[in-house]
């Protein structure tokens, strides 16, 4: 017989996410770091849901209230004006805080600026022509809604027409860096907090700074996002994990999970970051796992500690014979997480080079081999 607790449907859904509580927000970087990468722990007690290692979590942020206030002032409003937003009737202030994307512009916002600007905004009008799309993107890099309000103070807006020109605020995804088997009722994240300067102003990434600066004591709406980035079913299968930067997140979760279940499979982690002294995330944990023999191999690449860049794919290539032995003779699964634009492509090229040179394959055979690894779910990527 099921107990009432297990029979009840989970109370939380994607449309009604769980209000998690922040319990830990600590820096993973030491003095001298150029990055602000942080470790977060959220309490999920009573959420009635579950996640697997390899999953990500959807997080719904709110906007920076200081930026909300500035926008209200710059459009000549008070904040208590009623508006109809994507989530129903509310005030202008609440809508800008919770419902709308108030940093990046939309094309309807830019078109309105170009139509209503006193001087006609000639540069913007020119860049809005379809054939100038790429130039417009370059121009908009580092430009936010507030920059156009500053540049065109004479444009008059009603609260409703202003919000109608904005896009809906979207949630963000984060790789889960913990296992429920090691941390029941918790989820951990490894997040690079986005701060940058443009046009003389400090800018803040919406969700990463929500978690880093504004999430203390407020509910953090979260909902798990299932993934195909899964540990091998057989706990004896060796795994090779390539996760530079915050790409290490799911591998911390994999290792916690395998440790908690006593999995006997060998574990090899490639981690890379800028400087060893200030960017070795989870150093104590990984070094302990290595000393215990649980982390069979740990290879590190520090990109800014020497004149020549050292990246994870360089470490991979230096260990070509051993990697090929793990994959070809021992059936290892090969995982990659992090930046899709450059890192994942370079790591893919390194894997192909190893298959070709160590496996003595032609280019066609190498491609077939990599496709087979993917089809057999032995080469998995969580990159974007
Ligand atoms: C499946 C998945 C998993 C992910 N996992 C993680 C993870 O584990 N850890 C993690 O940190 N992130 C992760 N991300 C990325 C994360 O979802 C967010 O995109 C990231 O945190 C930025 O969101 P934000 O709201 O803080 O910034 P946003 O408000 O979205 O701002 C980012 C934008 O700011 C602009 N920008 C940034 N830097 C500059 C600059 N120097 N000059 C001008 N403009 C700039 C760019 O337009 C950029 O797109 C993951 C993404 C996906 C899809
Ligand atoms: N699940 C996911 O899809 C996921 C998870 C986490 C992060 N991300 C995204 O991945 C990106 C990077 O994240 P991050 O800020 O944590 O990393 P990062 O600190 O920018 O980079 C980590 C390391 O990778 C190096 N690197 C740069 N180019 C490389 C290349 N071509 N090959 C191998 N290594 C390279 C960097 O070196 P230098 O900077 O010195 O060149 C640095 O040492 C971000 O866009 C982040 O949002 C995605």
Coordinates of C-alpha atoms and ligand atoms in Angstrom, one line a residue:
X1 CA 0.0 0.0 0.0
X2 CA 1.3 3.5 -0.8
X3 CA 1.6 6.0 1.9
X4 CA -0.3 9.3 1.5
X5 CA 3.1 11.0 0.9
X6 CA 4.1 8.8 -2.0
X7 CA 0.6 8.7 -3.5
X8 CA 0.3 12.5 -3.6
X9 CA 1.3 14.1 -6.9
X10 CA 4.4 16.3 -6.6
X11 CA 3.1 19.7 -5.7
X12 CA 5.7 21.5 -7.9
X13 CA 5.7 21.7 -11.7
X14 CA 7.7 23.7 -14.2
X15 CA 4.8 26.3 -14.1
X16 CA 4.9 26.2 -10.3
X17 CA 8.6 25.8 -9.5
X18 CA 9.9 25.0 -6.1
X19 CA 11.0 27.9 -3.9
X20 CA 14.5 26.7 -2.9
X21 CA 16.6 28.4 -0.1
X22 CA 20.1 29.5 -0.6
X23 CA 22.3 27.9 2.1
X24 CA 25.8 28.5 0.7
X25 CA 27.3 31.0 -1.6
X26 CA 31.1 30.9 -1.6
X27 CA 33.9 31.8 -4.0
X28 CA 35.8 29.1 -5.7
X29 CA 38.5 31.6 -6.7
X30 CA 41.5 32.9 -4.7
X31 CA 43.2 36.2 -4.7
X32 CA 44.3 37.5 -8.1
X33 CA 41.5 35.7 -10.0
X34 CA 40.2 37.4 -13.1
X35 CA 37.0 35.3 -12.8
X36 CA 34.2 35.3 -10.2
X37 CA 33.3 31.6 -10.1
X38 CA 31.1 30.6 -7.2
X39 CA 29.8 27.5 -5.5
X40 CA 26.1 27.6 -4.5
X41 CA 24.1 25.2 -2.3
X42 CA 20.3 25.3 -2.3
X43 CA 18.0 23.6 0.2
X44 CA 15.3 21.5 -1.5
X45 CA 13.7 20.0 1.6
X46 CA 10.1 19.1 1.0
X47 CA 10.2 19.7 -2.8
X48 CA 8.8 16.3 -3.7
X49 CA 10.9 16.0 -6.8
X50 CA 14.2 14.4 -7.7
X51 CA 17.2 14.8 -10.1
X52 CA 19.9 12.5 -11.4
X53 CA 23.6 13.4 -11.8
X54 CA 24.1 14.8 -15.3
X55 CA 20.8 16.8 -15.1
X56 CA 20.6 20.6 -15.1
X57 CA 18.3 22.8 -13.1
X58 CA 16.1 25.7 -14.4
X59 CA 16.4 28.8 -12.2
X60 CA 14.0 31.7 -12.5
X61 CA 15.8 35.0 -11.5
X62 CA 14.5 38.4 -10.8
X63 CA 16.1 41.6 -12.1
X64 CA 18.4 44.0 -10.3
X65 CA 16.1 46.4 -8.3
X66 CA 18.6 49.2 -8.8
X67 CA 18.3 48.9 -12.6
X68 CA 14.5 48.6 -12.3
X69 CA 14.5 51.9 -10.3
X70 CA 16.7 53.6 -12.8
X71 CA 14.5 52.6 -15.8
X72 CA 11.4 53.8 -14.0
X73 CA 13.0 57.2 -13.4
X74 CA 14.4 57.5 -16.9
X75 CA 11.0 56.8 -18.6
X76 CA 9.4 59.4 -16.2
X77 CA 7.2 57.0 -14.4
X78 CA 6.6 56.4 -10.7
X79 CA 6.5 52.6 -10.6
X80 CA 3.0 52.1 -9.3
X81 CA 1.3 52.4 -12.7
X82 CA -0.8 49.4 -13.5
X83 CA 0.4 47.3 -16.5
X84 CA -0.8 44.1 -18.0
X85 CA 2.2 41.8 -18.3
X86 CA 2.8 38.2 -19.4
X87 CA 1.7 37.0 -15.9
X88 CA -1.3 39.2 -15.6
X89 CA -2.1 42.6 -14.1
X90 CA 0.6 44.1 -11.9
X91 CA 2.5 47.4 -11.3
X92 CA 5.2 48.7 -13.6
X93 CA 7.8 48.1 -10.9
X94 CA 6.8 44.5 -10.3
X95 CA 6.6 43.8 -14.0
X96 CA 10.1 45.2 -14.6
X97 CA 11.4 43.3 -11.6
X98 CA 9.9 39.9 -12.3
X99 CA 8.4 39.6 -15.8
X100 CA 10.5 41.3 -18.4
X101 CA 14.0 41.2 -19.8
X102 CA 15.3 44.7 -19.0
X103 CA 18.9 44.3 -20.1
X104 CA 19.0 43.1 -23.7
X105 CA 16.9 45.1 -26.2
X106 CA 14.3 43.7 -28.7
X107 CA 14.0 44.7 -32.3
X108 CA 10.6 46.4 -31.6
X109 CA 12.2 48.5 -28.9
X110 CA 15.0 49.6 -31.2
X111 CA 12.6 50.4 -34.0
X112 CA 10.5 52.5 -31.7
X113 CA 13.6 54.4 -30.6
X114 CA 14.6 55.1 -34.2
X115 CA 11.1 56.3 -35.0
X116 CA 10.6 58.5 -32.0
X117 CA 14.2 59.9 -31.5
X118 CA 14.2 63.7 -31.9
X119 CA 17.3 63.5 -34.1
X120 CA 16.0 60.4 -35.9
X121 CA 18.8 58.2 -34.5
X122 CA 20.5 58.0 -37.9
X123 CA 23.1 55.3 -37.0
X124 CA 20.5 53.1 -35.4
X125 CA 18.1 53.5 -38.3
X126 CA 20.8 52.6 -40.7
X127 CA 21.8 49.5 -38.7
X128 CA 18.2 48.3 -38.5
X129 CA 18.2 47.6 -42.2
X130 CA 18.1 43.8 -42.8
X131 CA 21.4 43.8 -44.7
X132 CA 23.2 45.4 -41.7
X133 CA 22.2 42.7 -39.2
X134 CA 25.8 41.7 -38.4
X135 CA 26.8 45.4 -37.8
X136 CA 23.8 45.8 -35.6
X137 CA 24.8 42.8 -33.5
X138 CA 28.3 44.3 -33.1
X139 CA 26.9 47.7 -32.2
X140 CA 24.6 46.1 -29.6
X141 CA 27.3 44.1 -27.9
X142 CA 27.4 45.6 -24.4
X143 CA 24.4 47.9 -25.0
X144 CA 21.4 47.6 -22.8
X145 CA 17.8 49.1 -22.8
X146 CA 19.0 51.7 -20.3
X147 CA 21.7 53.0 -22.7
X148 CA 19.0 54.0 -25.2
X149 CA 16.9 55.6 -22.5
X150 CA 20.0 57.7 -21.5
X151 CA 20.7 58.6 -25.1
X152 CA 17.1 59.6 -25.9
X153 CA 15.7 61.2 -22.7
X154 CA 13.1 63.2 -24.6
X155 CA 11.1 60.2 -25.8
X156 CA 7.8 59.9 -23.8
X157 CA 6.5 56.5 -22.8
X158 CA 3.4 55.2 -21.1
X159 CA 4.2 52.4 -18.7
X160 CA 2.2 49.9 -20.8
X161 CA 3.7 50.8 -24.2
X162 CA 7.2 50.6 -22.7
X163 CA 6.7 47.1 -21.2
X164 CA 5.0 46.0 -24.5
X165 CA 8.4 46.6 -26.3
X166 CA 10.3 44.3 -24.0
X167 CA 10.8 40.5 -24.1
X168 CA 9.7 38.1 -21.4
X169 CA 12.4 37.4 -18.7
X170 CA 13.5 33.8 -19.4
X171 CA 14.9 31.3 -16.8
X172 CA 18.5 30.1 -17.0
X173 CA 19.9 26.5 -16.9
X174 CA 22.7 25.4 -14.6
X175 CA 24.5 22.0 -14.6
X176 CA 24.0 20.3 -11.3
X177 CA 27.3 19.8 -9.4
X178 CA 26.0 17.5 -6.6
X179 CA 24.5 14.1 -6.1
X180 CA 21.4 13.6 -3.9
X181 CA 23.2 10.4 -2.6
X182 CA 25.9 12.6 -1.1
X183 CA 23.7 15.6 -0.3
X184 CA 20.1 14.7 0.3
X185 CA 17.6 17.6 -0.1
X186 CA 20.3 19.8 -1.8
X187 CA 21.4 20.9 -5.2
X188 CA 24.8 22.5 -5.8
X189 CA 25.8 24.7 -8.7
X190 CA 29.2 26.0 -10.0
X191 CA 28.6 29.3 -11.6
X192 CA 30.7 31.9 -13.3
X193 CA 29.2 35.2 -12.2
X194 CA 28.8 37.6 -15.2
X195 CA 30.1 41.1 -14.6
X196 CA 31.5 43.3 -17.2
X197 CA 32.0 47.0 -18.0
X198 CA 30.7 48.7 -21.1
X199 CA 30.2 52.4 -22.0
X200 CA 31.6 53.2 -18.5
X201 CA 28.9 51.3 -16.6
X202 CA 29.3 48.0 -14.7
X203 CA 26.8 45.4 -16.1
X204 CA 25.5 42.3 -14.4
X205 CA 24.4 39.0 -15.8
X206 CA 20.8 38.6 -14.6
X207 CA 20.7 35.2 -13.1
X208 CA 24.3 34.7 -12.0
X209 CA 24.2 38.0 -10.1
X210 CA 20.7 37.2 -8.7
X211 CA 22.2 34.1 -7.1
X212 CA 25.5 35.8 -6.1
X213 CA 24.1 39.1 -4.8
X214 CA 20.3 39.1 -4.3
X215 CA 19.2 35.5 -3.4
X216 CA 19.8 35.6 0.4
X217 CA 16.6 35.0 2.3
X218 CA 14.4 35.1 -0.8
X219 CA 12.8 32.1 -2.6
X220 CA 14.8 30.8 -5.6
X221 CA 12.4 29.2 -8.0
X222 CA 13.9 26.0 -9.4
X223 CA 12.8 23.0 -11.4
X224 CA 15.0 20.0 -12.6
X225 CA 15.7 19.5 -16.2
X226 CA 16.3 15.9 -17.3
X227 CA 19.3 15.1 -19.5
X228 CA 20.8 12.3 -21.5
X229 CA 24.2 13.1 -19.9
X230 CA 24.3 10.0 -17.8
X231 CA 26.9 7.8 -16.1
X232 CA 27.3 4.3 -17.6
X233 CA 24.8 1.8 -16.3
X234 CA 27.6 -0.6 -15.4
X235 CA 29.4 0.9 -12.4
X236 CA 32.5 -1.0 -13.4
X237 CA 32.9 1.0 -16.7
X238 CA 35.8 3.5 -16.7
X239 CA 34.9 7.1 -17.4
X240 CA 36.9 9.9 -18.8
X241 CA 35.6 13.4 -17.9
X242 CA 36.7 16.6 -19.7
X243 CA 35.4 19.7 -17.9
X244 CA 37.4 23.0 -18.0
X245 CA 36.0 26.0 -16.1
X246 CA 32.5 25.6 -14.9
X247 CA 32.2 22.6 -17.2
X248 CA 33.5 20.6 -14.2
X249 CA 30.1 20.9 -12.5
X250 CA 28.5 17.6 -13.7
X251 CA 31.7 15.7 -13.0
X252 CA 31.8 16.7 -9.4
X253 CA 28.2 15.3 -9.3
X254 CA 29.3 12.1 -11.1
X255 CA 32.2 11.5 -8.7
X256 CA 30.0 12.1 -5.6
X257 CA 27.5 9.7 -7.0
X258 CA 30.1 6.9 -7.8
X259 CA 31.7 7.4 -4.4
X260 CA 28.4 7.1 -2.6
X261 CA 27.4 3.9 -4.4
X262 CA 30.9 2.4 -4.1
X263 CA 31.2 2.1 -7.9
X264 CA 34.4 0.3 -8.9
X265 CA 34.9 1.8 -12.4
X266 CA 38.0 3.9 -12.9
X267 CA 37.6 7.7 -13.0
X268 CA 39.8 10.1 -15.0
X269 CA 39.2 13.9 -14.8
X270 CA 40.7 16.6 -17.1
X271 CA 40.2 20.0 -15.5
X272 CA 41.5 23.3 -16.9
X273 CA 41.3 26.9 -15.8
X274 CA 43.3 30.1 -15.9
X275 CA 45.6 29.9 -12.9
X276 CA 46.4 27.1 -10.5
X277 CA 46.8 29.3 -7.5
X278 CA 43.4 31.0 -7.7
X279 CA 41.2 29.0 -10.2
X280 CA 41.6 25.4 -9.1
X281 CA 37.9 24.8 -8.3
X282 CA 37.2 22.1 -5.6
X283 CA 41.0 21.5 -5.3
X284 CA 40.7 19.9 -1.8
X285 CA 37.9 17.5 -2.9
X286 CA 39.7 16.4 -6.1
X287 CA 43.1 16.1 -4.5
X288 CA 41.6 14.0 -1.7
X289 CA 39.9 11.7 -4.2
X290 CA 43.2 11.3 -6.0
X291 CA 45.0 10.5 -2.8
X292 CA 42.3 7.9 -1.9
X293 CA 42.8 6.3 -5.3
X294 CA 39.1 7.0 -6.2
X295 CA 40.1 9.5 -8.9
X296 CA 42.4 7.2 -10.9
X297 CA 43.8 10.0 -12.9
X298 CA 43.6 13.8 -12.5
X299 CA 45.1 15.9 -15.3
X300 CA 45.2 19.7 -15.0
X301 CA 45.7 22.5 -17.6
X302 CA 46.5 26.1 -16.5
X303 CA 46.0 28.4 -19.5
X304 CA 47.6 31.5 -18.0
X305 CA 50.4 30.3 -15.8
X306 CA 53.0 30.1 -18.6
X307 CA 53.7 31.9 -21.9
X308 CA 52.2 29.1 -23.9
X309 CA 48.5 28.2 -23.4
X310 CA 47.9 24.9 -21.8
X311 CA 44.4 23.5 -22.5
X312 CA 42.7 20.3 -21.6
X313 CA 43.1 19.0 -25.2
X314 CA 46.9 19.3 -24.8
X315 CA 46.8 17.1 -21.7
X316 CA 44.5 14.7 -23.6
X317 CA 47.0 14.4 -26.5
X318 CA 49.9 14.0 -24.1
X319 CA 48.1 10.9 -22.8
X320 CA 47.0 9.6 -26.1
X321 CA 48.1 6.0 -25.7
X322 CA 46.5 5.6 -22.2
X323 CA 43.2 7.3 -23.3
X324 CA 43.0 5.0 -26.3
X325 CA 43.6 2.0 -24.1
X326 CA 40.8 3.1 -21.7
X327 CA 38.4 3.6 -24.7
X328 CA 39.3 0.8 -27.0
X329 CA 40.3 -2.0 -24.6
X330 CA 38.4 -1.1 -21.5
X331 CA 35.2 0.3 -22.9
X332 CA 35.5 3.7 -21.2
X333 CA 32.8 6.4 -21.7
X334 CA 34.1 9.8 -22.8
X335 CA 32.3 12.9 -21.4
X336 CA 32.8 16.6 -22.3
X337 CA 31.1 19.6 -20.6
X338 CA 31.4 23.4 -21.0
X339 CA 32.0 25.8 -23.8
X340 CA 30.7 24.6 -27.2
X341 CA 32.1 27.3 -29.3
X342 CA 35.8 26.5 -29.0
X343 CA 36.7 24.0 -26.3
X344 CA 34.3 21.2 -27.3
X345 CA 35.4 21.4 -30.9
X346 CA 39.1 21.2 -30.0
X347 CA 38.5 18.3 -27.6
X348 CA 36.6 16.5 -30.4
X349 CA 39.5 17.0 -32.8
X350 CA 41.9 15.6 -30.1
X351 CA 39.7 12.5 -29.6
X352 CA 39.6 12.0 -33.4
X353 CA 43.4 12.4 -33.6
X354 CA 43.9 9.8 -30.9
X355 CA 41.5 7.3 -32.6
X356 CA 43.3 7.8 -35.9
X357 CA 46.9 7.6 -34.6
X358 CA 46.6 5.2 -31.8
X359 CA 44.0 3.1 -33.5
X360 CA 45.8 3.1 -36.8
X361 CA 42.7 4.2 -38.7
X362 CA 42.0 6.1 -41.9
X363 CA 40.1 9.4 -41.7
X364 CA 36.9 7.5 -42.7
X365 CA 37.4 4.8 -40.2
X366 CA 38.1 7.4 -37.5
X367 CA 34.8 9.2 -38.3
X368 CA 32.9 5.9 -38.2
X369 CA 34.6 5.1 -34.9
X370 CA 33.6 8.4 -33.3
X371 CA 30.0 8.0 -34.7
X372 CA 29.8 4.5 -33.2
X373 CA 31.0 5.9 -29.8
X374 CA 28.2 8.4 -30.0
X375 CA 25.6 5.9 -31.1
X376 CA 26.7 3.5 -28.3
X377 CA 26.3 6.5 -25.8
X378 CA 30.0 6.2 -24.9
X379 CA 30.8 9.8 -26.2
X380 CA 28.5 12.3 -24.5
X381 CA 28.6 16.1 -24.5
X382 CA 26.8 18.7 -22.5
X383 CA 27.9 21.8 -24.3
X384 CA 26.4 24.9 -25.8
Ligands
LIG1 C1 22.6 23.2 -20.3 C2 23.3 24.4 -19.7 C3 24.0 24.3 -18.6 C4 24.7 25.4 -18.1 N1 25.4 25.3 -16.9 C5 26.1 26.3 -16.4 C6 26.9 26.1 -15.3 O1 27.1 25.0 -14.7 N2 27.6 27.2 -14.8 C7 27.5 28.4 -15.4 O2 28.2 29.4 -15.0 N3 26.8 28.6 -16.5 C8 26.0 27.6 -17.0 N4 25.2 27.8 -18.1 C9 25.1 29.1 -18.6 C10 23.9 29.8 -17.8 O3 22.6 29.2 -18.2 C11 23.8 31.4 -18.1 O4 23.7 31.5 -19.5 C12 24.9 32.2 -17.6 O5 24.9 32.1 -16.1 C13 24.7 33.7 -17.9 O6 23.4 34.0 -17.4 P1 23.1 35.4 -16.7 O7 21.6 35.6 -16.6 O8 23.9 35.6 -15.5 O9 23.7 36.5 -17.8 P2 22.8 37.3 -18.9 O10 22.0 38.3 -18.3 O11 22.1 36.2 -19.7 O12 24.0 38.0 -19.6 C14 24.9 37.2 -20.4 C15 25.0 38.0 -21.7 O13 25.7 39.2 -21.4 C16 26.5 39.6 -22.5 N5 27.9 39.7 -22.1 C17 28.5 38.9 -21.3 N6 29.8 39.3 -21.2 C18 29.9 40.4 -21.9 C19 31.0 41.3 -22.2 N7 32.2 41.1 -21.7 N8 30.7 42.4 -23.0 C20 29.5 42.6 -23.6 N9 28.5 41.7 -23.3 C21 28.7 40.7 -22.5 C22 26.2 38.6 -23.5 O14 25.2 39.0 -24.4 C23 25.8 37.4 -22.8 O15 25.0 36.5 -23.5 C24 24.6 26.7 -18.7 C25 23.8 26.8 -19.8 C26 23.2 25.7 -20.4 C27 22.3 25.9 -21.6
LIG2 N1 26.5 22.6 -19.4 C1 27.0 23.5 -20.2 O1 26.8 23.5 -21.3 C2 27.9 24.5 -19.5 C3 28.3 24.3 -18.2 C4 29.2 25.3 -17.7 C5 29.6 26.4 -18.5 N2 29.2 26.5 -19.7 C6 29.7 27.7 -20.5 O2 31.0 27.4 -21.0 C7 31.7 28.6 -21.2 C8 33.0 28.6 -20.4 O3 32.8 28.6 -19.0 P1 33.9 29.1 -18.0 O4 33.7 30.6 -17.8 O5 33.7 28.3 -16.8 O6 35.2 28.8 -18.7 P2 36.5 29.7 -18.8 O7 37.1 30.0 -17.5 O8 36.3 30.8 -19.8 O9 37.5 28.7 -19.5 C9 38.0 27.6 -18.8 C10 39.4 27.3 -19.3 O10 39.3 26.9 -20.7 C11 40.3 27.6 -21.4 N3 40.0 27.6 -22.8 C12 39.8 28.7 -23.6 N4 39.6 28.2 -24.9 C13 39.8 26.9 -24.9 C14 39.8 25.9 -25.9 N5 39.6 26.2 -27.2 N6 40.0 24.7 -25.6 C15 40.1 24.3 -24.3 N7 40.2 25.2 -23.3 C16 40.0 26.5 -23.6 C17 40.4 28.9 -20.8 O11 41.6 29.5 -21.1 P3 41.9 31.0 -21.5 O12 40.6 31.8 -21.1 O13 43.1 31.4 -20.7 O14 42.1 31.0 -23.0 C18 40.3 28.5 -19.3 O15 41.6 28.1 -18.8 C19 30.8 29.7 -20.7 O16 30.2 30.2 -21.9 C20 29.8 29.0 -19.8 O17 28.6 29.7 -19.7 C21 28.4 25.6 -20.3

